[in-house]
Amino acid sequence: MRTSMKCVGLLLFVLGCACASTKPLPTEPVPPHQTFTLDSAKLKEPRPINVYLPPGYAASGDTRFPVLYMPDGGLKEDFPHLATTVDTAIRAGELRPVIIVGIENTVRRRDMTGPTTVATDLEVAPVTGGSATFRAFIHEELMPEVERRYRVTQERAIIGESLAGYFIVETFFLQPDLFDTYLALSPSLWWNAESLVNGAGEWLATHPDLRAGIYLSSADETDIGPAVARLQESLRANAPAGLKWEVEPRPDLRHDNIYRQSSPGVLRKWLPPVATTNATP
């Protein structure tokens, strides 16, 4: 039974990679945005970066904005639909104004995975284990460049699906201070025999001062769903008081549509407008 479930997991991995590399279509509308190329010493390659600025950014004076980072952030990947979702929600007053920084893929399976000891993982992803370097690129090269170019606050969020979701969960466990909010949709937690899930309870118990937020979801899928559910049990038993967390099963959705279908609601819930109060005379 475990072998068949693993085969399904590998299929989801391939489908997730294919979805991120082939959709959305090049003709999909995208809000006004900027693109620059960052020559990375960490990655040893240039990396295209797409940036969405919220409505009124240019006329907002010294106002600074939180940043939502996204892997799979190319113009032929998930950047157009996510930027459209965010732009629509901001204009409706349902999401606080944020800057989106989309990181375009080159070798996706390399960048999104840590090491693995599972032979079947290597059958579909022969070049793996680059997530530490990719994370260092984000932290040490991309974030300083974004801070140099744009008016940003220190609030940072990250969103991704499938293998990018796995990278987000891995980052949460390995470098929890890098982001304030981690949004992992249908993360491929089966990677490396569910090592992230297996060590979650002990890790959470030894981080009592953790301050962050993490959201996880799963679609109608046989391998990711159970792994997400096991991680949920660890969170229930060991999550420190300062951790805001939510696990949301979505059996009504599939692995290939959960990002588009659920991200509008997830973003509105986790990045709502900031309430303001009028000062009394």
Coordinates of C-alpha atoms in Angstrom, one line a residue, residues 1-253:
M1 CA 0.0 0.0 0.0
R2 CA 2.8 2.4 0.9
T3 CA 4.4 1.7 -2.5
S4 CA 1.3 2.6 -4.4
M5 CA 0.8 5.8 -2.4
K6 CA 4.4 6.8 -3.1
C7 CA 3.8 6.3 -6.8
V8 CA 0.8 8.7 -6.5
G9 CA 3.1 11.1 -4.7
L10 CA 5.6 11.0 -7.4
L11 CA 2.9 11.6 -10.0
L12 CA 1.8 14.6 -8.0
F13 CA 5.4 15.8 -7.9
V14 CA 5.6 15.6 -11.7
L15 CA 2.2 17.2 -12.1
G16 CA 3.1 20.0 -9.7
C17 CA 6.4 20.7 -11.6
A18 CA 4.6 20.6 -14.9
C19 CA 1.9 23.0 -13.7
A20 CA 4.4 25.5 -12.3
S21 CA 6.5 25.4 -15.5
T22 CA 3.8 25.4 -18.1
K23 CA 0.9 27.5 -16.7
P24 CA -0.4 30.1 -16.7
L25 CA -0.5 30.7 -20.5
P26 CA 1.7 33.5 -21.8
T27 CA -1.4 35.4 -22.8
E28 CA -2.8 35.5 -19.3
P29 CA -3.4 39.1 -18.2
V30 CA -1.1 40.4 -15.5
P31 CA -1.3 43.7 -13.7
P32 CA 1.3 46.4 -14.3
H33 CA 4.6 45.2 -12.9
Q34 CA 8.4 45.6 -13.0
T35 CA 11.0 43.0 -13.9
F36 CA 14.7 43.1 -13.2
T37 CA 17.5 40.5 -13.3
L38 CA 19.6 39.7 -10.3
D39 CA 23.0 38.1 -11.0
S40 CA 23.3 35.7 -8.1
A41 CA 26.7 34.7 -6.7
K42 CA 24.9 32.1 -4.6
L43 CA 23.0 30.4 -7.5
K44 CA 25.8 31.2 -10.0
E45 CA 23.3 32.4 -12.6
P46 CA 21.1 35.4 -13.4
R47 CA 17.6 35.2 -12.0
P48 CA 14.6 37.2 -13.4
I49 CA 12.5 38.8 -10.7
N50 CA 9.0 40.1 -11.2
V51 CA 7.6 42.8 -8.9
Y52 CA 4.0 43.9 -8.4
L53 CA 3.5 47.2 -6.6
P54 CA 0.2 48.0 -4.9
P55 CA -2.2 50.7 -6.2
G56 CA -1.0 54.1 -5.3
Y57 CA 2.5 53.1 -4.5
A58 CA 4.1 55.9 -6.6
A59 CA 2.0 58.5 -5.0
S60 CA 2.2 57.2 -1.4
G61 CA 5.2 59.3 -0.4
D62 CA 7.3 57.7 2.3
T63 CA 4.8 54.9 3.0
R64 CA 6.3 51.5 3.2
F65 CA 4.7 48.1 2.4
P66 CA 5.0 44.5 3.5
V67 CA 6.4 42.0 0.9
L68 CA 4.9 38.8 -0.3
Y69 CA 7.6 36.6 -1.8
M70 CA 6.7 33.8 -4.2
P71 CA 8.6 30.9 -5.8
D72 CA 7.2 29.9 -9.2
G73 CA 7.1 33.6 -9.8
G74 CA 7.7 33.8 -13.5
L75 CA 5.4 35.4 -16.0
K76 CA 4.7 32.0 -17.5
E77 CA 4.3 30.5 -14.0
D78 CA 2.1 31.7 -11.1
F79 CA 2.9 35.4 -11.0
P80 CA 0.1 36.6 -13.3
H81 CA -2.8 34.9 -11.4
L82 CA -1.4 35.7 -8.0
A83 CA -0.7 39.4 -8.9
T84 CA -4.3 39.6 -10.3
T85 CA -5.7 38.1 -7.1
V86 CA -3.8 40.4 -4.9
D87 CA -4.5 43.5 -7.0
T88 CA -8.3 42.7 -7.0
A89 CA -8.4 42.2 -3.2
I90 CA -6.4 45.4 -2.4
R91 CA -8.7 47.5 -4.6
A92 CA -11.7 45.9 -2.9
G93 CA -10.3 46.8 0.5
E94 CA -10.1 43.1 1.4
L95 CA -6.3 42.8 1.7
R96 CA -3.7 45.2 2.9
P97 CA -1.5 46.7 0.2
V98 CA 1.6 44.5 -0.3
I99 CA 4.4 44.2 -2.8
I100 CA 4.8 40.9 -4.6
V101 CA 8.2 39.6 -5.4
G102 CA 8.0 36.7 -7.9
I103 CA 11.1 34.5 -8.4
E104 CA 11.3 32.9 -11.8
N105 CA 12.4 29.3 -11.9
T106 CA 15.4 27.9 -13.7
V107 CA 16.0 24.4 -12.2
R108 CA 12.9 24.1 -10.1
R109 CA 13.4 20.7 -8.6
R110 CA 16.9 21.5 -7.6
D111 CA 16.0 24.8 -5.8
M112 CA 12.9 23.5 -4.0
T113 CA 14.2 20.3 -2.5
G114 CA 16.6 19.4 0.3
P115 CA 18.6 16.3 0.3
T116 CA 16.9 12.9 0.0
T117 CA 17.8 9.4 0.8
V118 CA 14.8 7.9 -1.1
A119 CA 15.7 6.3 -4.4
T120 CA 12.3 6.9 -5.9
D121 CA 12.6 10.7 -5.3
L122 CA 15.7 10.7 -7.4
E123 CA 13.9 9.0 -10.3
V124 CA 11.8 12.0 -11.0
A125 CA 14.2 14.7 -9.7
P126 CA 17.8 13.6 -10.4
V127 CA 19.1 17.1 -9.5
T128 CA 18.0 17.9 -6.0
G129 CA 19.2 19.3 -2.7
G130 CA 19.6 22.9 -3.6
S131 CA 17.0 24.4 -1.2
A132 CA 19.7 25.7 1.2
T133 CA 21.4 27.6 -1.6
F134 CA 18.1 28.9 -2.9
R135 CA 17.2 30.1 0.6
A136 CA 20.5 31.8 1.0
F137 CA 19.9 33.6 -2.3
I138 CA 16.6 34.9 -1.1
H139 CA 17.9 35.9 2.3
E140 CA 21.3 37.3 1.4
E141 CA 20.9 38.6 -2.1
L142 CA 17.2 39.1 -3.1
M143 CA 15.9 40.6 0.1
P144 CA 18.6 43.3 0.3
E145 CA 18.1 44.1 -3.3
V146 CA 14.3 44.5 -2.8
E147 CA 15.0 46.7 0.2
R148 CA 17.3 48.8 -1.9
R149 CA 14.9 49.2 -4.7
Y150 CA 11.5 49.5 -3.0
R151 CA 9.9 51.0 0.2
V152 CA 9.3 48.0 2.3
T153 CA 8.6 47.2 5.9
Q154 CA 10.2 44.3 7.8
E155 CA 7.0 42.3 7.4
R156 CA 7.5 39.4 5.0
A157 CA 5.3 36.6 3.8
I158 CA 5.8 33.7 1.4
I159 CA 3.3 31.6 -0.6
G160 CA 3.7 28.6 -2.8
E161 CA 2.1 25.3 -3.8
S162 CA 3.3 21.7 -4.3
L163 CA 7.1 21.5 -4.3
A164 CA 7.3 25.3 -3.6
G165 CA 5.0 24.5 -0.6
Y166 CA 7.5 22.0 0.6
F167 CA 10.3 24.5 0.3
I168 CA 8.1 26.9 2.4
V169 CA 7.6 24.3 5.2
E170 CA 11.2 23.4 5.1
T171 CA 12.1 27.1 5.5
F172 CA 9.7 27.4 8.4
F173 CA 11.6 24.6 10.3
L174 CA 15.1 25.6 9.3
Q175 CA 15.0 29.4 9.3
P176 CA 11.7 30.4 11.0
D177 CA 12.7 34.1 11.4
L178 CA 13.1 34.6 7.7
F179 CA 9.3 35.2 7.2
D180 CA 6.5 36.3 9.4
T181 CA 3.8 34.3 7.5
Y182 CA 4.3 31.0 5.7
L183 CA 1.5 29.9 3.3
A184 CA 2.0 26.4 1.9
L185 CA -0.7 25.1 -0.3
S186 CA -0.7 21.3 -0.9
P187 CA 3.0 21.0 0.0
S188 CA 4.8 17.9 -1.2
L189 CA 5.6 16.7 2.3
W190 CA 6.2 13.1 1.2
W191 CA 9.7 14.2 0.0
N192 CA 12.5 12.3 1.7
A193 CA 10.2 9.9 3.4
E194 CA 8.3 12.7 5.2
S195 CA 11.3 13.7 7.1
L196 CA 9.9 17.2 7.8
V197 CA 6.7 15.7 9.3
N198 CA 8.6 13.1 11.3
G199 CA 10.7 15.7 13.1
A200 CA 8.0 18.3 13.5
G201 CA 6.8 17.5 17.0
E202 CA 10.2 17.5 18.6
W203 CA 11.2 20.7 16.8
L204 CA 8.1 22.6 17.9
A205 CA 8.6 21.5 21.5
T206 CA 12.1 22.9 21.5
H207 CA 11.1 26.3 20.1
P208 CA 8.8 27.8 22.8
D209 CA 9.5 31.4 21.8
L210 CA 8.5 31.0 18.1
R211 CA 6.6 33.9 16.7
A212 CA 5.2 33.3 13.2
G213 CA 2.2 32.2 11.3
I214 CA 1.9 29.1 9.1
Y215 CA -1.0 27.9 6.9
L216 CA -1.1 24.4 5.3
S217 CA -3.7 22.9 3.0
S218 CA -4.2 19.6 1.2
A219 CA -6.4 18.7 -1.8
D220 CA -8.0 15.4 -2.8
E221 CA -4.7 13.5 -2.9
T222 CA -3.6 10.3 -1.3
D223 CA 0.0 11.1 -0.2
I224 CA 0.0 14.8 0.6
G225 CA -3.2 14.8 2.6
P226 CA -2.1 12.2 5.2
A227 CA 1.2 13.9 5.6
V228 CA -0.4 17.3 6.2
A229 CA -2.8 15.6 8.7
R230 CA 0.1 14.2 10.6
L231 CA 1.8 17.6 10.7
Q232 CA -1.5 19.0 12.0
E233 CA -1.4 16.5 14.9
S234 CA 2.1 17.7 15.8
L235 CA 1.0 21.3 15.7
R236 CA -2.0 20.5 18.0
A237 CA 0.2 18.8 20.5
N238 CA 3.3 21.0 20.4
A239 CA 2.7 24.4 18.8
P240 CA 4.0 27.2 21.1
A241 CA 1.6 29.9 22.2
G242 CA 3.2 32.5 19.9
L243 CA 2.6 30.4 16.7
K244 CA -0.5 31.2 14.7
W245 CA -1.3 28.1 12.6
E246 CA -4.1 26.6 10.5
V247 CA -4.4 23.4 8.6
E248 CA -7.2 23.3 6.0
P249 CA -8.1 20.1 4.1
R250 CA -9.7 20.9 0.8
P251 CA -11.0 17.5 -0.6
D252 CA -13.2 19.5 -3.0
L253 CA -10.0 20.6 -4.9

